[in-house]
Short mmCIF file of C-alpha atoms in Angstrom, two decimals:
data_model
loop_
_atom_site.label_atom_id
_atom_site.label_comp_id
_atom_site.label_asym_id
_atom_site.label_seq_id
_atom_site.Cartn_x
_atom_site.Cartn_y
_atom_site.Cartn_z
CA LYS F 159 18.08 -4.59 17.87
CA ALA F 160 19.05 -1.50 15.85
CA ASN F 161 17.27 -2.95 12.83
CA VAL F 162 14.11 -3.52 14.87
CA VAL F 163 14.14 0.10 16.01
CA ALA F 164 14.73 1.28 12.44
CA ASP F 165 11.81 -0.87 11.24
CA ALA F 166 9.56 0.52 13.98
CA LEU F 167 10.50 4.09 13.03
CA SER F 168 9.94 3.41 9.33
CA THR F 169 6.48 1.92 9.96
CA LYS F 170 5.56 4.86 12.21
CA GLU F 171 6.67 7.28 9.50
CA GLN F 172 4.61 5.49 6.85
CA GLU F 173 1.35 5.58 8.83
CA PRO F 174 1.02 9.42 8.96
CA LEU F 175 1.54 9.50 5.18
CA ARG F 176 -1.43 7.15 4.77
CA VAL F 177 -3.49 9.33 7.11
CA GLN F 178 -2.50 12.46 5.18
CA ALA F 179 -3.49 10.73 1.92
CA LEU F 180 -6.90 9.86 3.42
CA VAL F 181 -7.36 13.42 4.68
CA MET F 182 -6.46 14.79 1.25
CA THR F 183 -8.95 12.52 -0.54
CA ILE F 184 -11.67 13.28 2.04
CA GLY F 185 -10.86 16.99 1.85
CA LEU F 186 -11.22 16.92 -1.94
CA ASP F 187 -14.48 14.97 -1.70
CA LEU F 188 -16.03 17.24 0.94
CA PRO F 189 -16.76 20.17 -1.43
CA LYS F 190 -18.48 17.75 -3.81
CA GLN F 191 -20.56 16.30 -0.96
CA ILE F 192 -21.50 19.80 0.21
CA LEU F 193 -22.51 20.81 -3.33
CA ASN F 194 -24.56 17.64 -3.69
CA ALA F 195 -26.26 18.29 -0.34
CA GLN F 196 -27.04 21.88 -1.36
CA THR F 197 -28.52 20.77 -4.70
CA GLU F 198 -30.64 18.15 -2.93
CA VAL F 199 -31.96 20.81 -0.54
CA ARG F 200 -32.70 23.22 -3.40
CA LYS F 201 -34.60 20.64 -5.49
CA PRO F 202 -37.83 20.74 -3.39
CA GLU F 203 -37.93 24.55 -3.76
CA LYS F 204 -38.20 24.24 -7.56
CA HIS F 205 -41.17 21.90 -7.24
#
């Protein structure tokens, strides 16, 4: 039973790391997406 509890704790600890990794990648991609959105909005003004 102790091993089962240890496994459950280890899996629970691993999941937040995956979430943090996703948040980091999304956080890094957000500025690019914002810049792309801004450039797309500015394009019609040039025309």
